[in-house]
Short mmCIF file of C-alpha atoms in Angstrom, two decimals:
data_model
loop_
_atom_site.label_atom_id
_atom_site.label_comp_id
_atom_site.label_asym_id
_atom_site.label_seq_id
_atom_site.Cartn_x
_atom_site.Cartn_y
_atom_site.Cartn_z
CA UNK A 116 14.30 -49.28 -37.53
CA UNK A 117 13.91 -50.11 -41.70
CA UNK A 118 16.89 -47.19 -42.11
CA UNK A 119 19.06 -48.90 -39.55
CA UNK A 120 18.48 -52.17 -41.12
CA UNK A 121 18.97 -51.19 -44.06
CA UNK A 122 15.66 -51.83 -45.95
CA UNK A 123 15.68 -48.40 -47.83
CA UNK A 124 12.57 -49.55 -49.69
CA UNK A 125 10.30 -49.66 -47.00
CA UNK A 126 12.50 -46.80 -45.24
CA UNK A 127 11.14 -44.37 -48.76
CA UNK A 128 7.71 -46.44 -48.48
CA UNK A 129 6.90 -45.18 -44.77
CA UNK A 130 8.93 -41.80 -45.36
CA UNK A 131 6.34 -40.82 -48.22
CA UNK A 132 3.33 -42.08 -45.90
CA UNK A 133 4.58 -39.42 -43.16
CA UNK A 134 5.37 -36.61 -45.62
CA UNK A 135 1.91 -37.37 -46.83
CA UNK A 136 0.11 -37.09 -43.98
CA UNK A 137 2.20 -34.23 -42.42
CA UNK A 138 1.40 -32.02 -45.09
CA UNK A 139 -2.47 -32.92 -44.35
CA UNK A 140 -1.46 -31.46 -40.69
CA UNK A 141 0.37 -28.73 -42.12
CA UNK A 142 -3.00 -27.20 -43.34
CA UNK A 143 -4.25 -25.41 -40.07
CA UNK A 144 0.04 -24.12 -39.41
CA UNK A 145 0.09 -22.79 -42.82
CA UNK A 146 -3.06 -20.86 -42.71
CA UNK A 147 -2.31 -19.55 -39.13
CA UNK A 148 1.37 -18.75 -40.36
CA UNK A 149 0.21 -16.93 -43.57
CA UNK A 150 -3.40 -15.02 -42.76
CA UNK A 151 -2.99 -15.48 -38.96
CA UNK A 152 -6.51 -17.25 -38.79
CA UNK A 153 -8.02 -20.41 -37.16
CA UNK A 154 -10.18 -23.11 -38.64
CA UNK A 155 -13.15 -22.79 -36.26
CA UNK A 156 -14.06 -25.76 -34.31
CA UNK A 157 -10.36 -27.30 -34.70
CA UNK A 158 -9.66 -29.38 -31.98
CA UNK A 159 -6.42 -30.49 -33.35
CA UNK A 160 -4.09 -27.80 -33.97
CA UNK A 161 -1.98 -26.40 -30.85
CA UNK A 162 -3.14 -22.73 -31.03
CA UNK A 163 -6.40 -21.55 -29.69
CA UNK A 164 -8.32 -18.57 -29.49
CA UNK A 165 -10.12 -16.96 -26.18
CA UNK A 166 -13.92 -16.94 -26.38
CA UNK A 167 -14.01 -13.39 -25.75
CA UNK A 168 -12.34 -10.41 -27.03
CA UNK A 169 -9.40 -8.33 -25.34
CA UNK A 170 -8.42 -5.41 -25.28
CA UNK A 171 -5.83 -4.65 -28.93
CA UNK A 172 -2.91 -4.18 -25.74
CA UNK A 173 -3.56 -7.73 -24.51
CA UNK A 174 -4.25 -9.25 -27.90
CA UNK A 175 0.00 -10.78 -27.87
CA UNK A 176 -0.52 -12.33 -24.33
CA UNK A 177 -4.13 -13.05 -23.85
CA UNK A 178 -6.28 -13.26 -27.17
CA UNK A 179 -4.63 -16.60 -28.16
CA UNK A 180 -3.28 -19.52 -25.96
CA UNK A 181 -1.43 -22.80 -26.96
CA UNK A 182 -3.67 -25.76 -26.23
CA UNK A 183 -2.19 -28.05 -23.51
CA UNK A 184 -3.29 -31.44 -21.95
CA UNK A 185 -4.32 -31.95 -18.35
CA UNK A 186 -0.89 -32.53 -17.32
CA UNK A 187 0.26 -29.32 -19.16
CA UNK A 188 1.64 -30.88 -22.17
CA UNK A 189 1.88 -29.22 -25.44
CA UNK A 190 -1.22 -30.69 -27.47
CA UNK A 191 1.06 -31.16 -30.51
CA UNK A 192 3.31 -34.43 -31.95
CA UNK A 193 6.71 -34.35 -30.35
CA UNK A 194 8.58 -33.44 -33.00
CA UNK A 195 6.61 -30.23 -33.69
CA UNK A 196 7.52 -28.75 -30.27
CA UNK A 197 10.76 -27.36 -30.52
CA UNK A 198 9.30 -25.06 -33.23
CA UNK A 199 5.46 -24.40 -31.15
CA UNK A 200 6.83 -20.82 -30.27
CA UNK A 201 8.08 -19.96 -33.79
CA UNK A 202 4.53 -21.08 -35.05
CA UNK A 203 2.61 -19.56 -32.56
CA UNK A 204 4.59 -16.29 -32.74
CA UNK A 205 4.14 -16.21 -36.53
CA UNK A 206 0.59 -16.04 -36.27
CA UNK A 207 0.14 -13.15 -33.69
CA UNK A 208 2.30 -11.22 -35.79
CA UNK A 209 0.33 -11.42 -38.42
CA UNK A 210 -3.03 -10.53 -36.32
CA UNK A 211 -1.05 -7.63 -34.84
CA UNK A 212 -0.06 -6.31 -38.46
CA UNK A 213 -3.58 -6.56 -39.56
CA UNK A 214 -4.72 -4.37 -36.50
CA UNK A 215 -1.55 -1.82 -37.48
CA UNK A 216 -3.00 -2.03 -41.00
CA UNK A 217 0.75 -3.47 -42.24
CA UNK A 218 -0.43 -6.43 -43.45
CA UNK A 219 -1.63 -7.50 -47.01
CA UNK A 220 -2.15 -11.04 -47.89
CA UNK A 221 -0.31 -10.65 -51.48
CA UNK A 222 2.13 -8.16 -50.64
CA UNK A 223 5.73 -9.24 -51.55
CA UNK A 224 6.76 -7.84 -48.32
CA UNK A 225 7.01 -11.01 -46.49
CA UNK A 226 6.10 -13.45 -49.52
CA UNK A 227 9.00 -15.50 -49.48
CA UNK A 228 9.37 -18.69 -52.08
CA UNK A 229 8.98 -21.54 -49.14
CA UNK A 230 10.89 -24.54 -50.08
CA UNK A 231 8.70 -27.70 -50.67
CA UNK A 232 7.91 -30.19 -47.60
CA UNK A 233 7.86 -33.34 -49.95
CA UNK A 234 10.17 -36.67 -49.74
CA UNK A 235 12.46 -35.39 -52.42
CA UNK A 236 13.23 -32.55 -50.55
CA UNK A 237 13.48 -34.24 -47.03
CA UNK A 238 15.46 -37.13 -48.65
CA UNK A 239 17.78 -35.66 -51.12
CA UNK A 240 19.86 -38.50 -52.82
CA UNK A 241 23.28 -39.08 -51.40
CA UNK A 242 21.94 -38.93 -47.50
CA UNK A 243 20.31 -42.16 -47.53
CA UNK A 244 22.12 -42.76 -44.34
CA UNK A 245 21.38 -39.47 -42.36
CA UNK A 246 19.03 -39.85 -39.27
CA UNK A 247 15.33 -38.89 -40.82
CA UNK A 248 14.42 -37.26 -37.98
CA UNK A 249 17.52 -34.76 -38.72
CA UNK A 250 16.79 -34.21 -42.44
CA UNK A 251 13.14 -33.40 -41.39
CA UNK A 252 13.97 -30.89 -38.64
CA UNK A 253 16.46 -29.15 -40.85
CA UNK A 254 13.74 -28.76 -43.60
CA UNK A 255 10.78 -27.94 -41.55
CA UNK A 256 13.08 -25.33 -39.80
CA UNK A 257 13.62 -23.84 -43.00
CA UNK A 258 10.20 -23.75 -43.91
CA UNK A 259 9.74 -22.34 -40.62
CA UNK A 260 11.67 -19.52 -41.17
CA UNK A 261 10.38 -18.17 -44.55
CA UNK A 262 7.21 -16.96 -42.62
CA UNK A 263 8.13 -16.54 -39.11
CA UNK A 264 11.49 -13.95 -39.86
CA UNK A 265 9.97 -11.89 -42.45
CA UNK A 266 6.50 -10.99 -40.31
CA UNK A 267 8.65 -10.96 -36.55
CA UNK A 268 11.02 -8.30 -38.74
CA UNK A 269 8.38 -6.53 -39.94
CA UNK A 270 6.24 -5.93 -36.92
CA UNK A 271 9.74 -5.23 -35.07
CA UNK A 272 10.18 -2.30 -37.57
CA UNK A 273 6.60 -1.09 -37.35
CA UNK A 274 6.78 -0.81 -33.32
CA UNK A 275 10.06 0.99 -33.67
CA UNK A 276 9.64 3.50 -36.50
CA UNK A 277 5.58 3.95 -36.85
CA UNK A 278 4.71 3.31 -33.35
CA UNK A 279 7.09 5.29 -31.75
CA UNK A 280 8.50 2.67 -29.36
CA UNK A 281 12.03 4.65 -28.90
CA UNK A 282 10.54 7.93 -28.46
CA UNK A 283 8.08 5.81 -25.48
CA UNK A 284 11.06 5.17 -24.26
CA UNK A 285 12.23 8.64 -23.94
CA UNK A 286 9.15 9.86 -22.42
CA UNK A 287 9.21 7.51 -19.48
CA UNK A 288 12.75 8.32 -18.67
CA UNK A 289 11.81 12.05 -18.58
CA UNK A 290 8.88 11.70 -16.45
CA UNK A 291 9.60 8.84 -14.37
CA UNK A 292 13.12 8.58 -14.32
CA UNK A 293 13.24 12.71 -14.11
CA UNK A 294 16.48 12.65 -16.69
CA UNK A 295 15.76 16.11 -17.39
CA UNK A 296 16.89 18.04 -14.62
CA UNK A 297 15.53 21.32 -15.71
CA UNK A 298 12.33 20.21 -16.68
CA UNK A 299 12.07 18.20 -13.42
CA UNK A 300 12.97 21.17 -11.42
CA UNK A 301 10.12 23.28 -12.95
CA UNK A 302 7.77 20.72 -11.97
CA UNK A 303 8.81 19.94 -8.73
CA UNK A 304 9.54 23.68 -7.36
CA UNK A 305 5.85 24.20 -8.07
CA UNK A 306 4.68 21.47 -5.85
CA UNK A 307 7.10 21.72 -3.28
CA UNK A 308 6.15 25.79 -2.73
CA UNK A 309 2.80 24.47 -3.10
CA UNK A 310 3.42 22.08 0.29
CA UNK A 311 5.92 24.93 1.98
CA UNK A 312 3.00 27.55 1.93
CA UNK A 313 0.58 25.08 3.49
CA UNK A 314 -1.59 25.26 -0.03
CA UNK A 315 -5.05 22.93 0.35
CA UNK A 316 -5.13 22.70 -2.91
CA UNK A 317 -1.52 21.49 -3.65
CA UNK A 318 -3.21 18.25 -5.25
CA UNK A 319 -5.55 19.54 -7.82
CA UNK A 320 -5.22 17.16 -10.62
CA UNK A 321 -5.46 20.27 -13.47
CA UNK A 322 -3.02 22.18 -11.80
CA UNK A 323 -0.47 19.33 -11.51
CA UNK A 324 -1.03 18.29 -14.73
CA UNK A 325 -0.87 21.70 -16.30
CA UNK A 326 2.38 22.54 -14.69
CA UNK A 327 3.92 19.00 -15.89
CA UNK A 328 2.51 19.81 -19.18
CA UNK A 329 4.33 23.09 -19.49
CA UNK A 330 7.65 21.64 -17.79
CA UNK A 331 8.01 18.87 -20.38
CA UNK A 332 6.48 20.25 -23.52
CA UNK A 333 9.83 20.00 -25.34
CA UNK A 334 10.86 16.76 -24.00
CA UNK A 335 7.29 15.07 -24.60
CA UNK A 336 3.82 14.81 -26.12
CA UNK A 337 2.65 16.76 -23.74
CA UNK A 338 -1.03 15.84 -24.59
CA UNK A 339 -0.31 12.07 -23.00
CA UNK A 340 0.59 13.72 -19.94
CA UNK A 341 -1.62 13.89 -16.87
CA UNK A 342 -0.67 13.97 -12.78
CA UNK A 343 -3.17 13.12 -10.29
CA UNK A 344 -2.82 12.03 -6.87
CA UNK A 345 -4.81 8.79 -5.65
CA UNK A 346 -7.68 8.94 -3.29
CA UNK A 347 -5.54 8.06 -0.18
CA UNK A 348 -3.43 10.76 -0.95
CA UNK A 349 -6.13 13.50 -0.97
CA UNK A 350 -7.01 12.69 2.47
CA UNK A 351 -3.81 13.17 3.77
CA UNK A 352 -3.61 16.85 5.88
CA UNK A 353 -1.29 19.31 3.94
CA UNK A 354 0.64 19.94 7.18
CA UNK A 355 1.58 16.06 6.91
CA UNK A 356 2.25 16.19 3.28
CA UNK A 357 4.70 19.00 4.10
CA UNK A 358 6.29 17.52 6.97
CA UNK A 359 7.11 14.08 5.85
CA UNK A 360 8.22 12.99 2.21
CA UNK A 361 6.32 9.46 3.53
CA UNK A 362 2.98 11.19 3.73
CA UNK A 363 1.89 12.59 0.32
CA UNK A 364 4.53 12.10 -2.21
CA UNK A 365 4.17 8.26 -3.00
CA UNK A 366 0.55 9.18 -3.44
CA UNK A 367 1.13 11.27 -6.69
CA UNK A 368 0.98 9.49 -10.05
CA UNK A 369 2.21 10.34 -13.27
CA UNK A 370 0.46 9.11 -16.37
CA UNK A 371 1.81 8.89 -19.58
CA UNK A 372 -0.86 7.40 -21.96
CA UNK A 373 1.20 4.85 -24.40
CA UNK A 374 -0.42 3.27 -27.70
CA UNK A 375 -1.12 -0.05 -27.72
CA UNK A 376 1.30 -1.33 -29.60
CA UNK A 377 3.75 0.18 -27.22
CA UNK A 378 1.81 -1.14 -24.42
CA UNK A 379 2.30 -4.69 -25.60
CA UNK A 380 5.82 -4.06 -24.55
CA UNK A 381 5.77 -2.01 -21.48
CA UNK A 382 3.13 -4.16 -20.03
CA UNK A 383 0.87 -3.19 -17.10
CA UNK A 384 2.91 -5.38 -14.74
CA UNK A 385 5.79 -2.55 -14.97
CA UNK A 386 3.29 0.27 -13.97
CA UNK A 387 3.97 -0.11 -10.23
CA UNK A 388 7.83 -0.63 -11.02
CA UNK A 389 7.84 2.72 -12.71
CA UNK A 390 5.53 4.41 -9.86
CA UNK A 391 8.09 3.51 -7.09
CA UNK A 392 11.30 4.84 -8.94
CA UNK A 393 9.31 7.91 -9.42
CA UNK A 394 8.23 7.81 -5.99
CA UNK A 395 11.64 7.95 -4.49
CA UNK A 396 13.50 10.11 -6.39
CA UNK A 397 10.43 12.62 -5.96
CA UNK A 398 11.34 12.06 -2.42
CA UNK A 399 14.78 12.36 -2.82
CA UNK A 400 13.97 15.92 -4.91
CA UNK A 401 11.71 17.40 -2.01
CA UNK A 402 15.09 16.61 0.52
CA UNK A 403 17.35 18.58 -1.49
CA UNK A 404 14.58 20.93 -2.23
CA UNK A 405 14.24 21.99 1.56
CA UNK A 406 17.96 22.11 1.85
CA UNK A 407 18.67 24.44 -0.92
CA UNK A 408 16.18 26.48 -0.18
CA UNK A 409 17.66 28.21 2.81
CA UNK A 410 20.42 30.91 1.44
CA UNK A 411 23.93 30.62 3.37
CA UNK A 412 24.01 33.91 3.79
CA UNK A 413 20.29 34.51 4.74
CA UNK A 414 21.40 35.27 8.38
CA UNK A 415 24.86 37.13 7.88
CA UNK A 416 24.28 39.49 10.63
CA UNK A 417 22.57 37.35 13.18
CA UNK A 418 25.10 34.15 12.84
CA UNK A 419 28.05 35.89 14.56
CA UNK A 420 26.00 35.93 17.85
CA UNK A 421 25.49 32.13 17.75
CA UNK A 422 28.17 30.87 16.51
CA UNK A 423 28.33 27.01 17.82
CA UNK A 424 24.55 26.83 17.08
CA UNK A 425 25.31 28.13 13.37
CA UNK A 426 28.37 26.07 13.15
CA UNK A 427 26.68 22.85 14.13
CA UNK A 428 23.50 23.35 12.24
CA UNK A 429 25.95 24.17 8.86
CA UNK A 430 27.48 21.33 9.47
CA UNK A 431 24.87 18.99 9.93
CA UNK A 432 22.84 20.73 6.71
CA UNK A 433 26.36 19.54 4.62
CA UNK A 434 25.74 15.98 6.39
CA UNK A 435 22.34 15.69 5.00
CA UNK A 436 23.32 17.65 1.85
CA UNK A 437 25.71 15.09 1.27
CA UNK A 438 24.14 12.08 1.98
CA UNK A 439 21.49 13.16 -0.32
CA UNK A 440 23.65 13.92 -3.49
CA UNK A 441 25.32 10.51 -2.84
CA UNK A 442 22.13 8.68 -3.07
CA UNK A 443 21.20 10.85 -6.24
CA UNK A 444 24.39 10.25 -7.83
CA UNK A 445 24.08 6.46 -7.40
CA UNK A 446 20.75 6.14 -8.72
CA UNK A 447 21.47 8.16 -11.91
CA UNK A 448 24.92 7.47 -12.71
CA UNK A 449 24.81 3.74 -11.56
CA UNK A 450 21.63 2.26 -11.72
CA UNK A 451 19.08 4.35 -14.31
CA UNK A 452 22.03 5.35 -16.93
CA UNK A 453 23.60 2.14 -17.51
CA UNK A 454 20.39 -0.01 -16.88
CA UNK A 455 18.74 2.23 -19.96
CA UNK A 456 21.69 1.97 -22.26
CA UNK A 457 22.06 -1.97 -21.85
CA UNK A 458 18.22 -2.02 -22.11
CA UNK A 459 17.98 -0.02 -25.70
CA UNK A 460 20.81 -2.38 -26.87
CA UNK A 461 19.36 -5.32 -25.92
CA UNK A 462 15.45 -4.06 -27.28
CA UNK A 463 17.60 -3.48 -30.77
CA UNK A 464 18.89 -6.79 -30.96
CA UNK A 465 15.34 -8.52 -29.70
CA UNK A 466 14.18 -10.58 -32.58
CA UNK A 467 9.98 -10.35 -31.75
CA UNK A 468 8.10 -9.16 -29.23
CA UNK A 469 8.51 -11.52 -26.89
CA UNK A 470 11.93 -11.06 -26.40
CA UNK A 471 11.46 -7.30 -26.25
CA UNK A 472 8.71 -8.17 -23.36
CA UNK A 473 11.58 -10.01 -21.75
CA UNK A 474 14.08 -7.54 -21.99
CA UNK A 475 11.99 -4.49 -20.58
CA UNK A 476 10.56 -6.75 -18.28
CA UNK A 477 13.95 -7.97 -17.04
CA UNK A 478 15.38 -4.41 -16.92
CA UNK A 479 12.92 -2.80 -14.59
CA UNK A 480 13.53 -5.83 -12.45
CA UNK A 481 17.23 -5.01 -12.33
CA UNK A 482 16.55 -1.15 -11.90
CA UNK A 483 13.85 -2.18 -8.81
CA UNK A 484 16.32 -4.06 -7.05
CA UNK A 485 19.67 -2.11 -7.50
CA UNK A 486 17.33 0.90 -6.87
CA UNK A 487 16.89 -0.73 -3.17
CA UNK A 488 13.43 -0.93 -3.92
CA UNK A 489 12.69 -4.94 -3.38
CA UNK A 490 11.22 -6.12 -0.55
CA UNK A 491 14.43 -7.29 0.64
CA UNK A 492 16.07 -4.04 1.14
CA UNK A 493 12.64 -2.63 2.71
CA UNK A 494 14.01 -1.86 6.22
CA UNK A 495 16.69 -0.02 4.72
CA UNK A 496 14.76 1.46 2.06
CA UNK A 497 12.58 3.03 4.87
CA UNK A 498 15.70 3.89 6.51
CA UNK A 499 16.65 5.95 3.44
CA UNK A 500 13.17 7.71 3.75
CA UNK A 501 13.83 8.36 7.68
CA UNK A 502 17.03 10.63 6.76
CA UNK A 503 15.51 12.22 4.30
CA UNK A 504 12.62 13.12 7.03
CA UNK A 505 15.59 14.59 8.61
CA UNK A 506 16.02 17.35 6.07
CA UNK A 507 12.85 18.68 6.36
CA UNK A 508 13.32 18.18 10.09
CA UNK A 509 16.26 20.35 10.12
CA UNK A 510 15.06 22.97 7.96
CA UNK A 511 11.86 23.39 10.10
CA UNK A 512 14.05 23.62 13.34
CA UNK A 513 16.13 26.48 11.82
CA UNK A 514 13.12 28.20 10.30
CA UNK A 515 11.37 28.08 14.00
CA UNK A 516 14.83 29.25 15.38
CA UNK A 517 15.69 31.97 12.91
CA UNK A 518 11.85 33.64 13.65
CA UNK A 519 12.29 33.50 17.22
CA UNK A 520 15.78 35.22 16.91
CA UNK A 521 14.26 37.65 14.66
CA UNK A 522 11.80 38.24 16.87
CA UNK A 523 14.03 38.91 19.81
CA UNK A 524 16.05 41.10 17.97
CA UNK A 525 13.01 43.18 16.92
CA UNK A 526 12.18 43.42 20.64
CA UNK A 527 15.72 44.33 21.74
CA UNK A 528 15.91 47.03 18.92
CA UNK A 529 12.65 48.35 19.98
CA UNK A 530 13.55 49.12 23.04
CA UNK A 531 17.04 50.35 22.32
CA UNK A 532 15.04 52.84 20.10
CA UNK A 533 12.95 53.96 23.29
CA UNK A 534 15.99 53.91 25.52
CA UNK A 535 18.20 56.35 23.19
CA UNK A 536 15.14 58.55 22.29
CA UNK A 537 13.42 59.62 25.38
CA UNK A 538 10.34 62.27 25.21
CA UNK A 539 11.79 65.35 26.69
CA UNK A 540 10.35 65.92 30.25
CA UNK A 541 9.70 62.22 30.92
CA UNK A 542 12.21 60.68 32.98
CA UNK A 543 11.90 57.09 33.59
CA UNK A 544 10.24 56.20 30.01
CA UNK A 545 11.90 52.79 30.15
CA UNK A 546 10.17 51.86 33.15
CA UNK A 547 6.59 53.29 32.39
CA UNK A 548 7.19 50.97 28.63
CA UNK A 549 8.84 47.85 29.70
CA UNK A 550 6.51 45.50 31.71
CA UNK A 551 7.21 41.99 33.13
CA UNK A 552 6.81 40.04 29.77
CA UNK A 553 9.35 42.24 28.08
CA UNK A 554 12.05 41.42 30.60
CA UNK A 555 11.21 37.45 30.97
CA UNK A 556 11.86 38.06 26.85
CA UNK A 557 15.51 39.72 27.79
CA UNK A 558 16.11 37.00 30.00
CA UNK A 559 15.42 33.81 27.80
CA UNK A 560 18.69 32.03 26.09
CA UNK A 561 19.41 33.26 23.20
CA UNK A 562 18.42 31.02 20.17
CA UNK A 563 15.73 29.51 22.50
CA UNK A 564 12.25 28.89 20.60
CA UNK A 565 9.29 30.06 22.72
CA UNK A 566 7.98 26.88 22.33
CA UNK A 567 9.34 23.30 21.47
CA UNK A 568 12.82 22.21 22.98
CA UNK A 569 16.01 24.30 22.03
CA UNK A 570 17.57 24.84 19.18
CA UNK A 571 20.50 23.18 19.76
CA UNK A 572 18.75 20.14 21.84
CA UNK A 573 17.02 19.59 18.33
CA UNK A 574 20.08 19.85 16.54
CA UNK A 575 21.69 17.26 18.68
CA UNK A 576 18.97 14.90 18.21
CA UNK A 577 18.78 15.13 14.38
CA UNK A 578 22.78 14.43 14.73
CA UNK A 579 22.29 11.18 16.52
CA UNK A 580 19.52 10.23 14.49
CA UNK A 581 21.76 10.79 11.07
CA UNK A 582 24.63 8.64 12.56
CA UNK A 583 22.25 5.95 13.66
CA UNK A 584 20.24 5.59 10.44
CA UNK A 585 23.70 5.94 8.58
CA UNK A 586 25.17 3.20 10.19
CA UNK A 587 22.29 0.97 10.15
CA UNK A 588 22.53 1.49 6.28
CA UNK A 589 26.24 0.76 5.50
CA UNK A 590 26.17 -2.23 7.66
CA UNK A 591 22.49 -3.34 6.17
CA UNK A 592 23.62 -2.75 2.58
CA UNK A 593 26.80 -4.79 3.06
CA UNK A 594 25.06 -7.72 4.80
CA UNK A 595 22.81 -8.35 1.96
CA UNK A 596 25.52 -8.04 -0.46
CA UNK A 597 27.61 -10.37 1.07
CA UNK A 598 24.45 -13.29 1.72
CA UNK A 599 23.52 -13.00 -2.19
CA UNK A 600 25.49 -13.42 -5.52
CA UNK A 601 22.67 -11.72 -7.52
CA UNK A 602 24.36 -8.81 -9.95
CA UNK A 603 22.88 -5.82 -8.00
CA UNK A 604 24.63 -7.21 -4.67
CA UNK A 605 27.69 -5.49 -6.51
CA UNK A 606 25.90 -2.27 -6.53
CA UNK A 607 24.73 -2.44 -2.93
CA UNK A 608 28.12 -3.08 -2.19
CA UNK A 609 29.46 -0.03 -4.23
CA UNK A 610 26.72 2.33 -2.71
CA UNK A 611 27.73 1.01 1.04
CA UNK A 612 31.22 1.89 0.05
CA UNK A 613 29.67 5.32 -0.80
CA UNK A 614 27.98 6.17 2.52
CA UNK A 615 30.64 4.39 4.29
CA UNK A 616 32.87 7.99 4.30
CA UNK A 617 30.01 9.59 6.32
CA UNK A 618 30.20 7.45 9.19
CA UNK A 619 33.41 9.15 10.63
CA UNK A 620 32.69 11.05 13.53
CA UNK A 621 33.08 14.44 13.20
CA UNK A 622 34.71 16.48 16.02
CA UNK A 623 32.33 19.19 16.53
CA UNK A 624 33.06 19.94 20.16
CA UNK A 625 29.60 19.51 21.13
CA UNK A 626 28.68 16.47 23.88
#
């Protein structure tokens, strides 16, 4: 009011009193921003320390708190509140740098001459009519920047270069996002082979870990890699683990032991997201492994006798391969690759640890949503898994049919050999060696397993399930995409478009 009314002497008198009092209040702020220390027993400063120590990776988020009133307002003068976050983070920067051994109080690395906060600096001549609040904010912000920018930059560079943040992100992509196909196939093939052979020790953590370390040894620090199965997964029968991607594969956990400074950025909250993405990719790999395991020419000599069944089988197998590869293409090229590139770019531009944490958290949420792993798409995701299970069901039906067909052909061959090479002097040899069970075997329709439903019936059932699930997925994705305006909704619409081509009914000639 004194300034507005032109009483400049009173204005200067009041301003000098304010500056003098503020410099007293500035002492705990200076101690915090320059040394990362708090005055013991101080109840005035708006930064407080937790009564108990926390693990190093939680220091940034849990060791220190902003002191607030009962109504959640910051315990600080209103004119300081815009700078409170930078003051708070500057002190935490010092605390972390001390932990890393990168801070020396007298170091010139971040000792920059700070501007004085006196009346002459705040209110230079010629600006008598400028609002005091604007002059103070500009001067105080300059003072804050001399202490905040240097510590933030030093800590940021230490995380990137010395603590290995980039290599940690590379490792997470290799292990959880399966970015290296060769290494991933080396490890998953060992796991899937154990499941297919009904090896009861498939979940042995030492075996899983050793194979994973061998597979990824050239890509990550193998001493940090371990693989285990959750206690619930250990109780799953191996037969169930083999027959469904939903049974045991989600219980497999890949662990990469991150250094504590990196765990400040890649927080514990993101672990479940990494696990869910890894589980989906592993389930997809399982279906592709089963479909590729059978070679097209394995039954070259027998396919000709059951052309209808074999044509139907190969058509259905092709549909499932198409679905799996389409889903894999979507996840890799439209979800993981672009989001990883965007995250790295934004991480480079992050100005402090808080910004880096936000970048990674937003990245994980975006990937989870676009990969259909969010809660809104649970029915669609379950339908995906049902379709992956159809791949296992198809190959099991074909394996059983091939075994029965081979047994039938072997039996026919044995009888033919006996008929063509009778023992001299023993007429009627065929009637002596062919009993009623042999006749019943010969009368069985071709391709019919001894137990279970006929092969053609099993194929038609799988085909019906595949078409039904695919229609539900395409319709569901489009409905959810229309109902939301999020960025990921556009990706869901693209996925529906990619899958829509599979909804065309094929003219196979089978009823």
